[in-house]
PDB file of C-alpha atoms in Angstrom:
ATOM      1  CA  ALA Z   1     -26.501  96.112 -31.797  1.00  0.00           C
ATOM      2  CA  VAL Z   2     -27.744  92.876 -33.294  1.00  0.00           C
ATOM      3  CA  SER Z   3     -25.523  89.989 -34.376  1.00  0.00           C
ATOM      4  CA  GLU Z   4     -26.104  88.248 -37.687  1.00  0.00           C
ATOM      5  CA  PHE Z   5     -24.144  85.122 -36.923  1.00  0.00           C
ATOM      6  CA  LEU Z   6     -23.936  82.537 -34.145  1.00  0.00           C
ATOM      7  CA  VAL Z   7     -21.128  80.298 -32.954  1.00  0.00           C
ATOM      8  CA  ILE Z   8     -22.548  77.310 -31.089  1.00  0.00           C
ATOM      9  CA  GLN Z   9     -20.243  75.135 -29.010  1.00  0.00           C
ATOM     10  CA  SER Z  10     -21.949  71.777 -29.397  1.00  0.00           C
ATOM     11  CA  ALA Z  11     -19.950  68.999 -27.719  1.00  0.00           C
ATOM     12  CA  HIS Z  12     -21.039  66.410 -25.179  1.00  0.00           C
ATOM     13  CA  PRO Z  13     -19.849  66.984 -21.570  1.00  0.00           C
ATOM     14  CA  ASP Z  14     -16.307  66.522 -20.220  1.00  0.00           C
ATOM     15  CA  THR Z  15     -14.574  67.429 -23.468  1.00  0.00           C
ATOM     16  CA  GLY Z  16     -13.153  70.872 -22.762  1.00  0.00           C
ATOM     17  CA  SER Z  17     -16.410  72.385 -23.962  1.00  0.00           C
ATOM     18  CA  THR Z  18     -16.532  75.026 -21.214  1.00  0.00           C
ATOM     19  CA  LEU Z  19     -12.945  76.069 -21.883  1.00  0.00           C
ATOM     20  CA  LEU Z  20     -13.665  76.380 -25.613  1.00  0.00           C
ATOM     21  CA  THR Z  21     -16.878  78.323 -24.962  1.00  0.00           C
ATOM     22  CA  ASN Z  22     -14.997  80.866 -22.867  1.00  0.00           C
ATOM     23  CA  ILE Z  23     -12.379  81.257 -25.600  1.00  0.00           C
ATOM     24  CA  LEU Z  24     -15.194  81.938 -28.069  1.00  0.00           C
ATOM     25  CA  ILE Z  25     -16.790  84.520 -25.771  1.00  0.00           C
ATOM     26  CA  GLY Z  26     -13.451  86.288 -25.383  1.00  0.00           C
ATOM     27  CA  LEU Z  27     -12.859  86.288 -29.131  1.00  0.00           C
ATOM     28  CA  PHE Z  28     -16.294  87.454 -30.245  1.00  0.00           C
ATOM     29  CA  HIS Z  29     -18.457  88.947 -27.483  1.00  0.00           C
ATOM     30  CA  ARG Z  30     -18.507  92.739 -27.421  1.00  0.00           C
ATOM     31  CA  ASN Z  31     -19.081  92.615 -23.634  1.00  0.00           C
ATOM     32  CA  HIS Z  32     -16.708  89.757 -22.935  1.00  0.00           C
ATOM     33  CA  GLU Z  33     -15.675  91.088 -19.502  1.00  0.00           C
ATOM     34  CA  THR Z  34     -19.168  90.710 -18.087  1.00  0.00           C
ATOM     35  CA  ALA Z  35     -20.701  88.095 -20.416  1.00  0.00           C
ATOM     36  CA  HIS Z  36     -22.052  84.888 -18.917  1.00  0.00           C
ATOM     37  CA  VAL Z  37     -21.970  81.519 -20.632  1.00  0.00           C
ATOM     38  CA  MET Z  38     -25.358  81.060 -22.300  1.00  0.00           C
ATOM     39  CA  MET Z  39     -26.287  77.376 -22.051  1.00  0.00           C
ATOM     40  CA  VAL Z  40     -29.092  76.220 -24.343  1.00  0.00           C
ATOM     41  CA  ARG Z  41     -30.881  72.894 -24.481  1.00  0.00           C
ATOM     42  CA  GLY Z  42     -33.230  71.204 -26.878  1.00  0.00           C
ATOM     43  CA  ASN Z  43     -36.408  72.538 -25.365  1.00  0.00           C
ATOM     44  CA  LYS Z  44     -39.163  75.095 -25.861  1.00  0.00           C
ATOM     45  CA  HIS Z  45     -36.865  77.917 -24.720  1.00  0.00           C
ATOM     46  CA  LEU Z  46     -34.269  77.351 -27.459  1.00  0.00           C
ATOM     47  CA  ARG Z  47     -35.554  79.931 -29.939  1.00  0.00           C
ATOM     48  CA  LYS Z  48     -35.943  82.551 -27.196  1.00  0.00           C
ATOM     49  CA  ASN Z  49     -32.362  81.919 -26.057  1.00  0.00           C
ATOM     50  CA  LEU Z  50     -31.151  82.271 -29.634  1.00  0.00           C
ATOM     51  CA  SER Z  51     -33.123  85.475 -30.126  1.00  0.00           C
ATOM     52  CA  ASP Z  52     -31.860  86.955 -26.844  1.00  0.00           C
ATOM     53  CA  THR Z  53     -28.265  86.229 -27.814  1.00  0.00           C
ATOM     54  CA  VAL Z  54     -28.699  87.774 -31.245  1.00  0.00           C
ATOM     55  CA  ARG Z  55     -30.275  90.926 -29.811  1.00  0.00           C
ATOM     56  CA  SER Z  56     -27.464  91.331 -27.277  1.00  0.00           C
ATOM     57  CA  ASN Z  57     -24.814  90.916 -29.985  1.00  0.00           C
ATOM     58  CA  GLY Z  58     -23.551  87.910 -28.088  1.00  0.00           C
ATOM     59  CA  TYR Z  59     -22.617  85.556 -30.931  1.00  0.00           C
ATOM     60  CA  VAL Z  60     -21.732  82.596 -28.675  1.00  0.00           C
ATOM     61  CA  LEU Z  61     -23.900  79.822 -27.230  1.00  0.00           C
ATOM     62  CA  LYS Z  62     -23.087  76.538 -25.525  1.00  0.00           C
ATOM     63  CA  THR Z  63     -25.045  73.315 -25.740  1.00  0.00           C
ATOM     64  CA  HIS Z  64     -24.571  69.584 -25.148  1.00  0.00           C
ATOM     65  CA  ASN Z  65     -27.356  68.885 -27.654  1.00  0.00           C
ATOM     66  CA  LEU Z  66     -25.938  66.881 -30.587  1.00  0.00           C
ATOM     67  CA  ASN Z  67     -29.104  67.267 -32.690  1.00  0.00           C
ATOM     68  CA  LEU Z  68     -27.602  69.753 -35.150  1.00  0.00           C
ATOM     69  CA  PRO Z  69     -30.551  69.641 -37.608  1.00  0.00           C
ATOM     70  CA  PHE Z  70     -32.825  70.745 -34.749  1.00  0.00           C
ATOM     71  CA  LEU Z  71     -30.437  73.572 -33.871  1.00  0.00           C
ATOM     72  CA  ARG Z  72     -30.133  74.625 -37.529  1.00  0.00           C
ATOM     73  CA  ASP Z  73     -33.923  74.824 -37.789  1.00  0.00           C
ATOM     74  CA  ALA Z  74     -34.017  77.059 -34.704  1.00  0.00           C
ATOM     75  CA  VAL Z  75     -31.312  79.339 -36.149  1.00  0.00           C
ATOM     76  CA  SER Z  76     -33.227  79.528 -39.420  1.00  0.00           C
ATOM     77  CA  ALA Z  77     -36.375  80.564 -37.537  1.00  0.00           C
ATOM     78  CA  VAL Z  78     -34.452  83.465 -35.977  1.00  0.00           C
ATOM     79  CA  PHE Z  79     -32.544  84.668 -39.037  1.00  0.00           C
ATOM     80  CA  GLY Z  80     -34.875  83.534 -41.822  1.00  0.00           C
ATOM     81  CA  THR Z  81     -32.083  81.309 -43.158  1.00  0.00           C
ATOM     82  CA  VAL Z  82     -29.364  79.057 -41.777  1.00  0.00           C
ATOM     83  CA  GLU Z  83     -26.927  79.412 -44.685  1.00  0.00           C
ATOM     84  CA  GLY Z  84     -23.831  81.281 -43.540  1.00  0.00           C
ATOM     85  CA  ARG Z  85     -25.437  82.145 -40.206  1.00  0.00           C
ATOM     86  CA  VAL Z  86     -24.144  79.477 -37.815  1.00  0.00           C
ATOM     87  CA  LEU Z  87     -20.930  77.618 -37.094  1.00  0.00           C
ATOM     88  CA  PHE Z  88     -20.812  74.665 -34.723  1.00  0.00           C
ATOM     89  CA  VAL Z  89     -17.507  74.369 -32.882  1.00  0.00           C
ATOM     90  CA  ARG Z  90     -16.549  71.537 -30.574  1.00  0.00           C
ATOM     91  CA  PRO Z  91     -13.613  69.764 -28.983  1.00  0.00           C
ATOM     92  CA  GLN Z  92     -13.174  66.207 -30.239  1.00  0.00           C
ATOM     93  CA  ARG Z  93     -12.401  63.797 -27.413  1.00  0.00           C
ATOM     94  CA  CYS Z  94     -13.121  60.576 -29.259  1.00  0.00           C
ATOM     95  CA  ASP Z  95     -11.470  58.702 -32.123  1.00  0.00           C
ATOM     96  CA  VAL Z  96     -14.272  59.274 -34.635  1.00  0.00           C
ATOM     97  CA  ASP Z  97     -16.948  61.979 -34.541  1.00  0.00           C
ATOM     98  CA  PRO Z  98     -19.226  61.614 -37.586  1.00  0.00           C
ATOM     99  CA  GLN Z  99     -20.478  65.196 -37.310  1.00  0.00           C
ATOM    100  CA  CYS Z 100     -16.981  66.624 -37.778  1.00  0.00           C
ATOM    101  CA  ASP Z 101     -17.331  66.149 -41.550  1.00  0.00           C
ATOM    102  CA  GLU Z 102     -20.355  68.467 -41.738  1.00  0.00           C
ATOM    103  CA  SER Z 103     -19.634  71.678 -43.665  1.00  0.00           C
ATOM    104  CA  ASP Z 104     -20.680  73.988 -40.817  1.00  0.00           C
ATOM    105  CA  VAL Z 105     -18.837  72.110 -38.055  1.00  0.00           C
ATOM    106  CA  ILE Z 106     -15.297  72.603 -36.742  1.00  0.00           C
ATOM    107  CA  CYS Z 107     -13.823  69.945 -34.482  1.00  0.00           C
ATOM    108  CA  ILE Z 108     -10.684  70.737 -32.511  1.00  0.00           C
ATOM    109  CA  PRO Z 109      -8.796  67.762 -31.047  1.00  0.00           C
ATOM    110  CA  TYR Z 110      -9.030  67.763 -27.260  1.00  0.00           C
ATOM    111  CA  GLY Z 111      -5.274  67.599 -26.873  1.00  0.00           C
ATOM    112  CA  ARG Z 112      -4.896  70.860 -28.776  1.00  0.00           C
ATOM    113  CA  LEU Z 113      -6.841  72.670 -26.040  1.00  0.00           C
ATOM    114  CA  LEU Z 114      -4.617  71.633 -23.131  1.00  0.00           C
ATOM    115  CA  TYR Z 115      -2.075  73.926 -21.488  1.00  0.00           C
ATOM    116  CA  GLU Z 116      -0.067  74.095 -18.284  1.00  0.00           C
ATOM    117  CA  ASP Z 117       1.158  77.694 -18.107  1.00  0.00           C
ATOM    118  CA  ASP Z 118       0.564  81.242 -19.372  1.00  0.00           C
ATOM    119  CA  ALA Z 119       2.449  80.657 -22.627  1.00  0.00           C
ATOM    120  CA  GLY Z 120       0.444  77.503 -23.286  1.00  0.00           C
ATOM    121  CA  ARG Z 121      -2.821  79.337 -22.643  1.00  0.00           C
ATOM    122  CA  GLU Z 122      -1.884  82.013 -25.188  1.00  0.00           C
ATOM    123  CA  GLU Z 123      -0.893  79.365 -27.735  1.00  0.00           C
ATOM    124  CA  VAL Z 124      -4.229  77.553 -27.373  1.00  0.00           C
ATOM    125  CA  VAL Z 125      -6.119  80.808 -28.003  1.00  0.00           C
ATOM    126  CA  ARG Z 126      -3.981  81.578 -31.072  1.00  0.00           C
ATOM    127  CA  ARG Z 127      -4.576  78.058 -32.367  1.00  0.00           C
ATOM    128  CA  VAL Z 128      -8.358  78.266 -31.964  1.00  0.00           C
ATOM    129  CA  ALA Z 129      -8.532  81.758 -33.501  1.00  0.00           C
ATOM    130  CA  SER Z 130      -6.494  80.627 -36.516  1.00  0.00           C
ATOM    131  CA  VAL Z 131      -8.721  77.609 -37.184  1.00  0.00           C
ATOM    132  CA  LEU Z 132     -11.866  79.736 -36.874  1.00  0.00           C
ATOM    133  CA  LYS Z 133     -10.592  82.478 -39.187  1.00  0.00           C
ATOM    134  CA  GLU Z 134      -9.788  79.961 -41.896  1.00  0.00           C
ATOM    135  CA  LYS Z 135     -13.201  78.284 -41.702  1.00  0.00           C
ATOM    136  CA  MET Z 136     -15.157  81.534 -41.409  1.00  0.00           C
ATOM    137  CA  SER Z 137     -13.418  83.066 -44.413  1.00  0.00           C
ATOM    138  CA  PHE Z 138     -15.254  80.482 -46.543  1.00  0.00           C
ATOM    139  CA  LEU Z 139     -18.509  80.405 -44.575  1.00  0.00           C
ATOM    140  CA  LEU Z 140     -19.247  84.096 -43.991  1.00  0.00           C
ATOM    141  CA  GLN Z 141     -19.842  87.099 -46.188  1.00  0.00           C
ATOM    142  CA  PRO Z 142     -16.950  89.622 -45.946  1.00  0.00           C
ATOM    143  CA  ARG Z 143     -19.229  92.153 -44.243  1.00  0.00           C
ATOM    144  CA  MET Z 144     -20.157  89.690 -41.505  1.00  0.00           C
ATOM    145  CA  LEU Z 145     -16.593  88.456 -41.104  1.00  0.00           C
ATOM    146  CA  SER Z 146     -15.267  91.983 -40.638  1.00  0.00           C
ATOM    147  CA  ALA Z 147     -17.751  92.548 -37.784  1.00  0.00           C
ATOM    148  CA  LEU Z 148     -16.124  89.813 -35.687  1.00  0.00           C
ATOM    149  CA  ALA Z 149     -13.432  91.036 -33.308  1.00  0.00           C
ATOM    150  CA  PHE Z 150     -11.202  87.949 -32.981  1.00  0.00           C
ATOM    151  CA  ASP Z 151      -9.897  89.547 -29.767  1.00  0.00           C
ATOM    152  CA  GLU Z 152      -7.201  87.079 -28.702  1.00  0.00           C
ATOM    153  CA  ALA Z 153      -6.066  89.202 -25.741  1.00  0.00           C
ATOM    154  CA  ALA Z 154      -9.625  89.205 -24.363  1.00  0.00           C
ATOM    155  CA  ALA Z 155      -9.872  85.441 -24.794  1.00  0.00           C
ATOM    156  CA  VAL Z 156      -6.583  84.892 -22.943  1.00  0.00           C
ATOM    157  CA  ALA Z 157      -7.687  87.184 -20.097  1.00  0.00           C
ATOM    158  CA  ARG Z 158     -11.048  85.430 -19.808  1.00  0.00           C
ATOM    159  CA  LEU Z 159      -9.381  82.010 -19.685  1.00  0.00           C
ATOM    160  CA  LYS Z 160      -6.994  83.189 -16.976  1.00  0.00           C
ATOM    161  CA  ASP Z 161      -9.918  84.350 -14.850  1.00  0.00           C
ATOM    162  CA  MET Z 162     -11.799  81.125 -15.591  1.00  0.00           C
ATOM    163  CA  ASP Z 163      -8.795  79.075 -14.455  1.00  0.00           C
ATOM    164  CA  ALA Z 164      -8.729  80.953 -11.141  1.00  0.00           C
ATOM    165  CA  VAL Z 165     -12.414  80.190 -10.585  1.00  0.00           C
ATOM    166  CA  THR Z 166     -11.879  76.532 -11.520  1.00  0.00           C
ATOM    167  CA  ALA Z 167      -9.064  76.211  -8.992  1.00  0.00           C
ATOM    168  CA  SER Z 168     -11.288  77.654  -6.266  1.00  0.00           C
ATOM    169  CA  LEU Z 169     -14.174  75.254  -6.876  1.00  0.00           C
ATOM    170  CA  VAL Z 170     -12.864  71.924  -5.568  1.00  0.00           C
ATOM    171  CA  SER Z 171     -14.552  69.429  -3.254  1.00  0.00           C
ATOM    172  CA  THR Z 172     -13.829  65.946  -1.951  1.00  0.00           C
ATOM    173  CA  ASN Z 173     -17.461  65.135  -2.740  1.00  0.00           C
ATOM    174  CA  LYS Z 174     -17.429  63.862  -6.336  1.00  0.00           C
ATOM    175  CA  SER Z 175     -21.193  63.457  -6.741  1.00  0.00           C
ATOM    176  CA  LEU Z 176     -23.403  64.887  -9.472  1.00  0.00           C
ATOM    177  CA  LYS Z 177     -25.468  66.709  -6.824  1.00  0.00           C
ATOM    178  CA  THR Z 178     -22.402  68.550  -5.554  1.00  0.00           C
ATOM    179  CA  PHE Z 179     -21.304  69.312  -9.117  1.00  0.00           C
ATOM    180  CA  LEU Z 180     -24.641  70.891 -10.031  1.00  0.00           C
ATOM    181  CA  LYS Z 181     -25.188  72.715  -6.746  1.00  0.00           C
ATOM    182  CA  ASN Z 182     -21.904  74.650  -6.743  1.00  0.00           C
ATOM    183  CA  ALA Z 183     -21.279  76.698  -9.858  1.00  0.00           C
ATOM    184  CA  ASN Z 184     -20.021  79.989 -11.245  1.00  0.00           C
ATOM    185  CA  ARG Z 185     -22.515  81.060 -13.923  1.00  0.00           C
ATOM    186  CA  LYS Z 186     -20.285  83.633 -15.596  1.00  0.00           C
ATOM    187  CA  TYR Z 187     -17.777  81.035 -16.755  1.00  0.00           C
ATOM    188  CA  GLY Z 188     -20.076  78.014 -16.626  1.00  0.00           C
ATOM    189  CA  ILE Z 189     -17.751  76.335 -14.110  1.00  0.00           C
ATOM    190  CA  HIS Z 190     -18.969  73.756 -11.585  1.00  0.00           C
ATOM    191  CA  VAL Z 191     -17.213  72.346  -8.553  1.00  0.00           C
ATOM    192  CA  ASN Z 192     -14.647  69.690  -9.569  1.00  0.00           C
ATOM    193  CA  HIS Z 193     -15.027  70.884 -13.145  1.00  0.00           C
ATOM    194  CA  ARG Z 194     -11.434  70.021 -14.001  1.00  0.00           C
ATOM    195  CA  GLY Z 195     -10.897  66.289 -13.758  1.00  0.00           C
ATOM    196  CA  GLN Z 196     -14.557  65.369 -14.227  1.00  0.00           C
ATOM    197  CA  SER Z 197     -13.532  62.035 -15.716  1.00  0.00           C
ATOM    198  CA  ASP Z 198     -12.652  60.830 -12.206  1.00  0.00           C
ATOM    199  CA  THR Z 199     -15.967  61.867 -10.659  1.00  0.00           C
ATOM    200  CA  PHE Z 200     -19.560  60.764 -11.317  1.00  0.00           C
ATOM    201  CA  ARG Z 201     -18.743  60.789 -15.052  1.00  0.00           C
ATOM    202  CA  LYS Z 202     -17.068  57.369 -14.646  1.00  0.00           C
ATOM    203  CA  GLU Z 203     -20.541  55.797 -14.547  1.00  0.00           C
ATOM    204  CA  MET Z 204     -21.738  57.527 -17.729  1.00  0.00           C
ATOM    205  CA  LYS Z 205     -21.254  56.964 -21.467  1.00  0.00           C
ATOM    206  CA  SER Z 206     -17.715  56.950 -22.833  1.00  0.00           C
ATOM    207  CA  HIS Z 207     -16.575  59.744 -25.142  1.00  0.00           C
ATOM    208  CA  GLN Z 208     -16.820  57.471 -28.173  1.00  0.00           C
ATOM    209  CA  GLU Z 209     -20.326  56.327 -27.213  1.00  0.00           C
ATOM    210  CA  ASN Z 210     -21.376  59.979 -26.999  1.00  0.00           C
ATOM    211  CA  CYS Z 211     -19.822  60.801 -30.377  1.00  0.00           C
ATOM    212  CA  ASP Z 212     -21.557  57.800 -31.959  1.00  0.00           C
ATOM    213  CA  LEU Z 213     -24.904  59.381 -31.079  1.00  0.00           C
ATOM    214  CA  GLY Z 214     -24.159  61.930 -33.806  1.00  0.00           C
ATOM    215  CA  TYR Z 215     -24.673  59.366 -36.591  1.00  0.00           C
ATOM    216  CA  LYS Z 216     -28.462  59.701 -36.396  1.00  0.00           C
ATOM    217  CA  PHE Z 217     -28.232  63.488 -36.746  1.00  0.00           C
ATOM    218  CA  LEU Z 218     -26.147  63.712 -39.924  1.00  0.00           C
ATOM    219  CA  SER Z 219     -27.503  66.064 -42.602  1.00  0.00           C
ATOM    220  CA  ASP Z 220     -28.050  63.280 -45.135  1.00  0.00           C
ATOM    221  CA  GLN Z 221     -30.154  61.381 -42.598  1.00  0.00           C
ATOM    222  CA  LYS Z 222     -32.856  64.099 -42.422  1.00  0.00           C
TER     223      LYS Z 222
END
C-alpha cells in the first residue's frame, strides 16, 4: 500500500518530540508493532526518506528541522503537490512559537503530553487523537481521512513499551557521546532520554531560543 499523506513531527529536541512521534506511529502506522521511528534531516537523503515512508504506508516522520518551507517542497516533490498532503505536529515547550500559527501546523503544549500512570498515558493519547481529528477534518479530503486508523489502543500500547525502554536506558554519564552511543532505534530512545534538560542540554539553546529560529521560516517570509 502507498500512503497519500504524511504527518511530520517537527519540534526541536527535548520537547517530548519522541513521545509524540511514538503516539503518531501508534495512531497511524499499519505496522505499528514493528515500525521504527524514521528520523529525517535537512539533507540530500530527505526526499528518499519521504518516498520510502510513503511506499511503506508509514505516514509518520520525525525531524528536528524547523525549515518547514524546505520540508513542504520535499513533500511536494514526492506527491506532486503539498496542499492537503502534510501536517506538521509538534510539542510546544516555549512561550511563543511563531510557526504554530501556520495553517498546516499543530502545536500541543508540552504540559498536555505529561503523565505519571496508565490512566494518564491513555488520557494523553485521547487528547492528541482528538486534536488531530479536528485539524485533519478540515485539512484532508474525506477519502484520505477515512484511510487513517486513529488506533488509540495501539498508541497506548506503543507508549507503554517505549516507557519500559526509556526506564532501562539510564546512565550516570550525562554526556552527548553517551546519549548518542546508546539508543533503541525502534522507539528513537537514547540513554538518559527522560530528563535531558539536566544533561548536556544545559549548555545548549533554551527552548525559547530554539522556537525563535522559526521566525525566518514563516510562509510569508519565502
